[in-house]
Short mmCIF file of C-alpha atoms in Angstrom, two decimals:
data_model
loop_
_atom_site.label_atom_id
_atom_site.label_comp_id
_atom_site.label_asym_id
_atom_site.label_seq_id
_atom_site.Cartn_x
_atom_site.Cartn_y
_atom_site.Cartn_z
CA MET A 1 109.49 262.26 140.17
CA GLN A 2 111.68 260.03 138.01
CA VAL A 3 110.64 257.47 135.40
CA SER A 4 112.23 254.76 137.55
CA GLU A 5 109.42 255.21 140.07
CA LYS A 6 106.73 252.55 139.88
CA ILE A 7 103.30 252.09 141.41
CA THR A 8 101.20 248.94 141.60
CA GLY A 9 97.80 248.43 140.01
CA THR A 10 96.16 248.69 143.42
CA GLN A 11 97.93 251.98 144.14
CA LEU A 12 96.92 253.37 140.75
CA GLY A 13 93.29 252.39 141.28
CA LEU A 14 93.18 253.84 144.78
CA LEU A 15 94.77 257.09 143.57
CA MET A 16 92.00 257.46 141.01
CA PHE A 17 89.34 256.47 143.53
CA THR A 18 90.45 259.01 146.13
CA SER A 19 91.05 261.77 143.58
CA VAL A 20 87.51 261.48 142.26
CA VAL A 21 85.48 260.81 145.41
CA SER A 22 87.28 263.39 147.56
CA THR A 23 85.25 266.25 146.11
CA ILE A 24 82.31 264.57 144.38
CA ILE A 25 80.74 263.01 147.49
CA LEU A 26 80.09 266.33 149.22
CA SER A 27 79.60 268.88 146.45
CA VAL A 28 77.96 267.11 143.50
CA PRO A 29 74.85 265.32 144.91
CA GLY A 30 73.11 268.67 145.50
CA THR A 31 73.42 269.63 141.85
CA MET A 32 72.16 266.21 140.78
CA VAL A 33 69.07 266.54 143.00
CA ALA A 34 68.44 270.10 141.78
CA LEU A 35 68.21 268.83 138.20
CA ALA A 36 66.79 265.32 138.54
CA LYS A 37 64.98 265.68 141.90
CA GLN A 38 64.07 262.36 143.53
CA ASN A 39 65.42 260.48 140.50
CA ALA A 40 68.95 261.89 140.89
CA TRP A 41 70.30 258.48 141.91
CA LEU A 42 69.50 257.20 138.41
CA SER A 43 71.76 259.88 136.93
CA VAL A 44 74.78 257.94 138.16
CA PHE A 45 74.38 255.37 135.39
CA PRO A 46 74.59 257.66 132.32
CA ALA A 47 77.36 259.64 134.06
CA MET A 48 79.42 256.43 134.19
CA LEU A 49 79.49 256.21 130.39
CA THR A 50 81.92 259.12 130.08
CA GLY A 51 84.18 257.36 132.57
CA VAL A 52 84.09 254.13 130.58
CA LEU A 53 84.94 256.08 127.41
CA SER A 54 87.80 257.88 129.17
CA ILE A 55 89.28 254.61 130.47
CA TRP A 56 89.09 252.97 127.05
CA LEU A 57 90.69 255.96 125.31
CA MET A 58 93.55 256.43 127.77
CA THR A 59 94.44 252.74 128.04
CA THR A 60 94.28 252.32 124.25
CA LEU A 61 96.59 255.28 123.71
CA ALA A 62 98.93 253.97 126.42
CA ASP A 63 99.09 250.59 124.66
CA ARG A 64 100.04 252.33 121.42
CA TYR A 65 102.69 254.48 123.14
CA PRO A 66 103.93 252.50 126.15
CA GLY A 67 105.99 254.37 128.72
CA LEU A 68 104.96 257.81 127.46
CA THR A 69 102.65 260.39 128.99
CA ILE A 70 99.91 262.11 127.03
CA VAL A 71 102.15 265.17 126.75
CA GLN A 72 104.85 263.12 125.04
CA TYR A 73 102.74 261.06 122.64
CA SER A 74 100.60 264.03 121.63
CA SER A 75 103.61 265.45 119.78
CA LYS A 76 104.25 262.08 118.13
CA ILE A 77 100.66 261.90 116.93
CA VAL A 78 99.94 265.43 115.69
CA GLY A 79 103.47 266.71 115.16
CA LYS A 80 105.96 268.74 117.17
CA TRP A 81 104.39 272.22 117.18
CA PRO A 82 100.72 271.20 117.31
CA GLY A 83 101.77 268.85 120.10
CA LYS A 84 103.45 271.75 121.92
CA LEU A 85 100.25 273.79 121.63
CA LEU A 86 98.28 270.86 123.01
CA GLY A 87 100.82 270.61 125.83
CA LEU A 88 100.26 274.28 126.62
CA TYR A 89 96.55 273.58 126.83
CA TYR A 90 97.21 270.71 129.27
CA THR A 91 99.35 273.12 131.30
CA TYR A 92 96.58 275.71 131.40
CA TYR A 93 93.96 273.11 132.28
CA LEU A 94 95.98 271.64 135.14
CA PHE A 95 96.83 275.11 136.45
CA PHE A 96 93.16 276.05 136.38
CA TYR A 97 91.94 272.82 137.93
CA ASN A 98 94.61 272.78 140.62
CA SER A 99 93.70 276.36 141.53
CA VAL A 100 90.01 275.41 141.69
CA ASN A 101 90.88 272.48 143.94
CA LEU A 102 92.72 274.74 146.39
CA GLN A 103 89.94 277.31 146.48
CA GLN A 104 87.24 274.66 146.90
CA HIS A 105 89.15 273.34 149.90
CA ALA A 106 89.22 276.79 151.46
CA GLN A 107 85.49 277.28 150.84
CA PHE A 108 84.64 273.96 152.47
CA MET A 109 86.81 274.55 155.53
CA ASN A 110 85.44 278.07 155.97
CA THR A 111 81.89 276.73 155.76
CA VAL A 112 82.27 273.78 158.09
CA LEU A 113 85.09 274.27 160.54
CA MET A 114 86.96 277.59 160.38
CA PRO A 115 84.62 280.40 159.29
CA THR A 116 86.91 283.19 160.56
CA THR A 117 90.18 281.82 159.17
CA PRO A 118 91.45 283.70 156.09
CA PRO A 119 91.12 281.44 153.01
CA LEU A 120 94.75 282.14 152.08
CA ILE A 121 95.96 280.42 155.26
CA ILE A 122 93.94 277.30 154.46
CA ILE A 123 95.12 277.31 150.86
CA LEU A 124 98.76 277.67 151.86
CA GLY A 125 98.46 274.73 154.26
CA LEU A 126 97.16 272.37 151.58
CA ALA A 127 99.57 273.68 148.94
CA LEU A 128 102.56 273.16 151.23
CA LEU A 129 101.56 269.60 152.13
CA SER A 130 100.90 268.73 148.47
CA SER A 131 104.24 270.18 147.34
CA LEU A 132 106.09 268.12 149.96
CA ALA A 133 104.26 265.00 148.78
CA VAL A 134 105.12 265.71 145.14
CA PHE A 135 108.77 266.23 146.06
CA THR A 136 108.86 262.67 147.44
CA GLY A 137 107.46 261.32 144.16
CA ILE A 138 104.41 259.51 142.83
CA GLU A 139 105.51 256.20 144.34
CA VAL A 140 105.42 257.65 147.85
CA ILE A 141 102.07 259.36 147.13
CA GLY A 142 100.69 256.01 145.98
CA ARG A 143 101.89 254.22 149.11
CA CYS A 144 100.59 256.99 151.35
CA ASN A 145 97.18 256.83 149.69
CA GLU A 146 97.16 253.06 150.05
CA LEU A 147 97.06 253.65 153.81
CA LEU A 148 94.67 256.62 153.75
CA THR A 149 91.93 255.31 151.42
CA PRO A 150 90.80 252.56 153.84
CA LEU A 151 90.25 255.32 156.42
CA ILE A 152 87.75 256.95 154.06
CA ILE A 153 85.82 253.69 153.82
CA ILE A 154 86.04 253.13 157.59
CA PHE A 155 84.58 256.61 158.19
CA LEU A 156 81.84 256.26 155.58
CA ILE A 157 80.36 252.87 156.51
CA PRO A 158 79.17 253.88 160.03
CA LEU A 159 77.72 257.10 158.61
CA PHE A 160 75.74 255.12 156.05
CA ILE A 161 74.41 252.74 158.70
CA ILE A 162 73.36 255.56 161.04
CA ALA A 163 71.73 257.54 158.18
CA ILE A 164 69.50 254.59 157.26
CA GLY A 165 67.59 255.12 160.50
CA ASP A 166 66.54 258.64 159.42
CA SER A 167 65.78 257.67 155.81
CA ASP A 168 62.35 257.64 154.21
CA PRO A 169 62.21 255.45 151.06
CA GLY A 170 58.99 257.23 150.10
CA GLN A 171 61.08 260.27 149.17
CA LEU A 172 62.30 258.33 146.13
CA LYS A 173 58.83 258.29 144.55
CA PRO A 174 57.55 258.81 141.94
CA VAL A 175 60.18 257.20 139.71
CA LEU A 176 60.61 258.64 136.20
CA ASN A 177 57.49 260.75 136.54
CA GLU A 178 59.01 263.40 134.23
CA GLY A 179 60.64 260.99 131.81
CA VAL A 180 64.35 260.35 131.22
CA LEU A 181 65.41 263.90 130.28
CA PRO A 182 65.95 265.06 133.90
CA ILE A 183 68.03 261.91 134.48
CA PHE A 184 70.45 262.89 131.73
CA GLN A 185 70.47 266.50 132.91
CA GLY A 186 71.39 265.31 136.39
CA ALA A 187 74.21 263.23 134.91
CA VAL A 188 75.97 266.19 133.29
CA VAL A 189 77.82 267.49 136.36
CA PRO A 190 78.97 264.15 137.85
CA SER A 191 80.21 263.11 134.40
CA GLY A 192 82.90 265.78 134.81
CA TRP A 193 84.26 263.71 137.71
CA MET A 194 83.61 260.25 136.29
CA ASN A 195 85.73 261.00 133.21
CA GLN A 196 88.71 262.13 135.29
CA PHE A 197 90.29 258.81 134.41
CA PHE A 198 91.80 261.05 131.75
CA PHE A 199 94.53 261.53 134.39
CA LEU A 200 95.71 258.03 133.51
CA GLY A 201 97.52 259.80 130.67
CA TRP A 202 100.09 260.93 133.25
CA LEU A 203 100.01 257.99 135.66
CA LEU A 204 100.08 254.91 133.41
CA PRO A 205 103.81 255.22 132.53
CA TYR A 206 104.51 254.64 136.24
CA LEU A 207 102.39 251.49 136.47
CA ASN A 208 104.53 248.39 137.03
CA GLN A 209 102.02 246.08 135.30
CA PRO A 210 100.47 248.03 132.39
CA GLN A 211 98.28 245.09 131.36
CA LYS A 212 96.19 245.59 134.52
CA ALA A 213 95.40 249.23 133.81
CA ARG A 214 92.01 248.79 132.14
CA LYS A 215 90.71 246.18 134.59
CA ILE A 216 91.66 248.08 137.74
CA SER A 217 90.35 251.36 136.30
CA LEU A 218 86.96 249.83 135.50
CA ILE A 219 86.77 248.34 139.01
CA MET A 220 87.48 251.75 140.52
CA LEU A 221 84.90 253.41 138.27
CA LEU A 222 82.26 250.92 139.42
CA SER A 223 83.30 251.53 143.04
CA ILE A 224 82.99 255.30 142.62
CA ALA A 225 79.59 254.94 140.95
CA ALA A 226 78.35 252.63 143.72
CA LEU A 227 79.50 255.11 146.37
CA ILE A 228 77.78 258.06 144.68
CA LEU A 229 74.65 255.95 144.20
CA VAL A 230 74.45 255.20 147.93
CA ILE A 231 75.13 258.83 148.88
CA ASP A 232 72.47 260.10 146.47
CA LEU A 233 69.92 257.61 147.79
CA LEU A 234 70.59 258.52 151.43
CA THR A 235 70.57 262.25 150.69
CA ILE A 236 67.23 262.05 148.90
CA MET A 237 65.68 259.76 151.51
CA VAL A 238 66.70 262.12 154.33
CA PHE A 239 66.01 265.55 152.78
CA GLY A 240 64.03 264.90 149.61
CA SER A 241 64.09 267.51 146.85
CA ILE A 242 65.25 270.31 149.19
CA ALA A 243 68.72 268.74 148.99
CA GLY A 244 69.00 270.47 145.62
CA ASN A 245 69.22 273.82 147.43
CA MET A 246 72.17 272.76 149.59
CA SER A 247 75.84 273.36 148.77
CA PHE A 248 77.07 270.27 150.65
CA PRO A 249 73.97 268.05 151.05
CA PHE A 250 75.76 264.94 152.27
CA LEU A 251 77.46 267.06 154.91
CA ARG A 252 73.99 268.20 156.00
CA VAL A 253 72.93 264.55 156.20
CA ILE A 254 75.86 263.85 158.50
CA GLN A 255 75.01 266.87 160.66
CA TYR A 256 71.33 265.90 160.75
CA ILE A 257 71.92 262.34 161.92
CA GLY A 258 74.30 263.71 164.55
CA ILE A 259 71.60 266.01 165.92
CA SER A 260 68.68 263.57 165.82
CA GLY A 261 70.64 260.53 166.98
CA SER A 262 72.85 259.75 169.95
CA PHE A 263 76.02 261.00 168.27
CA GLU A 264 77.13 264.62 168.15
CA ARG A 265 79.52 266.61 165.96
CA LEU A 266 79.63 263.94 163.27
CA GLU A 267 80.65 266.62 160.78
CA SER A 268 84.17 266.13 162.11
CA LEU A 269 84.15 262.85 160.19
CA ALA A 270 83.15 264.72 157.04
CA VAL A 271 86.06 267.10 157.58
CA ALA A 272 88.42 264.14 158.02
CA LEU A 273 87.13 262.56 154.79
CA TRP A 274 87.56 265.83 152.94
CA VAL A 275 91.07 266.58 154.20
CA ILE A 276 92.35 263.08 153.42
CA GLY A 277 90.87 263.10 149.92
CA ILE A 278 91.73 266.67 148.99
CA PHE A 279 95.34 266.17 150.08
CA ILE A 280 95.72 263.18 147.75
CA LYS A 281 93.90 264.91 144.90
CA GLY A 282 95.95 268.08 145.33
CA SER A 283 99.16 266.05 145.32
CA VAL A 284 98.19 264.16 142.14
CA LEU A 285 97.16 267.37 140.34
CA LEU A 286 100.36 269.16 141.34
CA PHE A 287 102.42 266.14 140.29
CA MET A 288 100.81 266.14 136.84
CA PHE A 289 101.17 269.93 136.57
CA CYS A 290 104.92 269.78 137.29
CA LEU A 291 105.39 266.77 135.01
CA THR A 292 103.61 268.52 132.13
CA ILE A 293 105.76 271.65 132.39
CA SER A 294 108.99 269.65 132.66
CA GLN A 295 108.21 267.50 129.62
CA LEU A 296 106.89 270.42 127.60
CA PHE A 297 109.97 272.58 128.15
CA GLY A 298 112.58 269.84 128.43
CA ILE A 299 113.38 270.27 132.13
CA SER A 300 115.31 267.19 133.23
CA ASN A 301 114.46 267.35 136.95
CA SER A 302 110.82 268.09 137.69
CA ARG A 303 111.55 268.70 141.36
CA GLU A 304 113.22 271.97 140.46
CA ILE A 305 109.93 273.57 139.49
CA ILE A 306 107.74 272.32 142.36
CA SER A 307 108.15 275.54 144.38
CA PRO A 308 107.31 278.05 141.60
CA VAL A 309 104.45 275.87 140.32
CA THR A 310 103.01 275.65 143.84
CA VAL A 311 103.20 279.43 144.24
CA LEU A 312 101.53 279.85 140.85
CA SER A 313 98.70 277.54 141.92
CA VAL A 314 98.19 279.50 145.14
CA VAL A 315 98.01 282.77 143.22
CA GLY A 316 95.53 281.20 140.81
CA SER A 317 93.33 279.94 143.64
CA ILE A 318 92.98 283.46 145.01
CA TRP A 319 92.31 285.03 141.63
CA ILE A 320 90.10 282.41 139.98
CA PHE A 321 86.66 282.98 141.58
CA LYS A 322 85.41 286.02 143.47
CA SER A 323 82.69 284.20 145.42
CA SER A 324 81.30 280.75 146.18
CA ALA A 325 78.25 281.55 144.02
CA GLU A 326 80.53 282.16 141.04
CA PHE A 327 82.25 278.84 141.73
CA GLN A 328 78.90 277.02 141.92
CA ASP A 329 77.84 278.46 138.56
CA TRP A 330 81.15 277.39 137.02
CA MET A 331 80.80 273.87 138.42
CA LYS A 332 77.23 273.50 137.12
CA PHE A 333 77.53 275.06 133.66
CA THR A 334 81.16 275.44 132.56
CA PHE A 335 83.09 272.58 134.13
CA PRO A 336 81.07 269.70 132.59
CA ILE A 337 81.66 271.10 129.09
CA MET A 338 85.33 271.82 129.81
CA ALA A 339 85.81 268.34 131.30
CA PHE A 340 84.06 266.54 128.43
CA PHE A 341 86.18 268.40 125.88
CA THR A 342 89.45 267.82 127.73
CA HIS A 343 88.87 264.35 129.17
CA ASN A 344 86.99 262.75 126.26
CA LEU A 345 87.10 264.70 123.01
CA VAL A 346 90.83 265.53 123.01
CA PRO A 347 91.95 261.90 123.61
CA LEU A 348 89.34 260.70 121.09
CA ALA A 349 90.75 263.09 118.50
CA LEU A 350 94.32 261.94 119.25
CA LEU A 351 93.37 258.27 118.90
CA SER A 352 91.44 258.93 115.68
CA VAL A 353 94.38 260.78 114.12
CA ASP A 354 96.79 258.04 115.20
CA ILE A 355 94.61 255.30 113.71
CA VAL A 356 94.30 257.17 110.41
CA LYS A 357 98.07 257.77 110.31
CA SER A 358 98.76 254.10 111.01
CA LYS A 359 96.41 252.93 108.25
CA PHE A 360 97.85 255.45 105.82
CA SER A 361 101.40 254.36 106.62
CA ARG A 362 100.53 250.70 106.07
CA SER A 363 98.85 251.48 102.76
CA LEU A 364 102.11 253.00 101.49
CA LEU A 365 104.08 249.84 102.23
#
């Protein structure tokens, strides 16, 4: 986890792609359909706007403070102690989000594959694998993901092709029968994932060609949006508006085509997709969590705190939500606001303050 580590533009883009799609493809489409009904696929487009804003903000800040993470340049922009307070907020946010990620993994595995396995065992398995990945460094995580991401695409394409046979395009009608308001309502939850390009604030210092950051990030955002668009369309065409009542609607699509077609137990592919993606996302979140603490408290070797930070995340995952219903409510109502504040408003405020300071400094010359 040293500054000397470097990742390529392709590795950076694939890390962002996998980190976002790993959880959004199975859990978010149901919420979109619940709010926007048969027009949920249109909600992808306004949701993208927060991602575009996040990419522009993080790459602009990185250009103004090359080689520094958001933790480091926050103190340079707002001052030492306000910057420390902001760093503490980043620490809390990453602890919370990493804990949510672990618990969501346990909920999914209990639902799909291992209903009698204690959630703690599932959580410990993912936490251990992620901590080992973080110990090897972001460069190794990037290379590992470069091999794993094509597997996600290889698994998804046959599922899409098979699902087309059970799709009814008539389920998509009527279009915009209730106006555009439901479209924007349906975009609220996925926007919390689209703007996760905020994580570039930790990853860009490791990019070997910083000038490619904005281009590759926009390409990945378009790829993510296209993937969610296809999944939403297939989910609606297979189940219609009842998909809004499902926790993992795309998983149900996979199970449905396995039952009605000539293939069985296709949900094993969904489990493979989930495990690959959640491993990468968990590793990236834990990496950023350790990096934030080390830079905030001046710890020279981030590897020294991987073990206690991992244990803290496991404890948080057990404590954070008491039930899956509580998690669903948080994801629908709290997370979009929390994500918009953290991923968009905080960087926007930092950039605004930095621009004002720069103009003021030049006016004094």
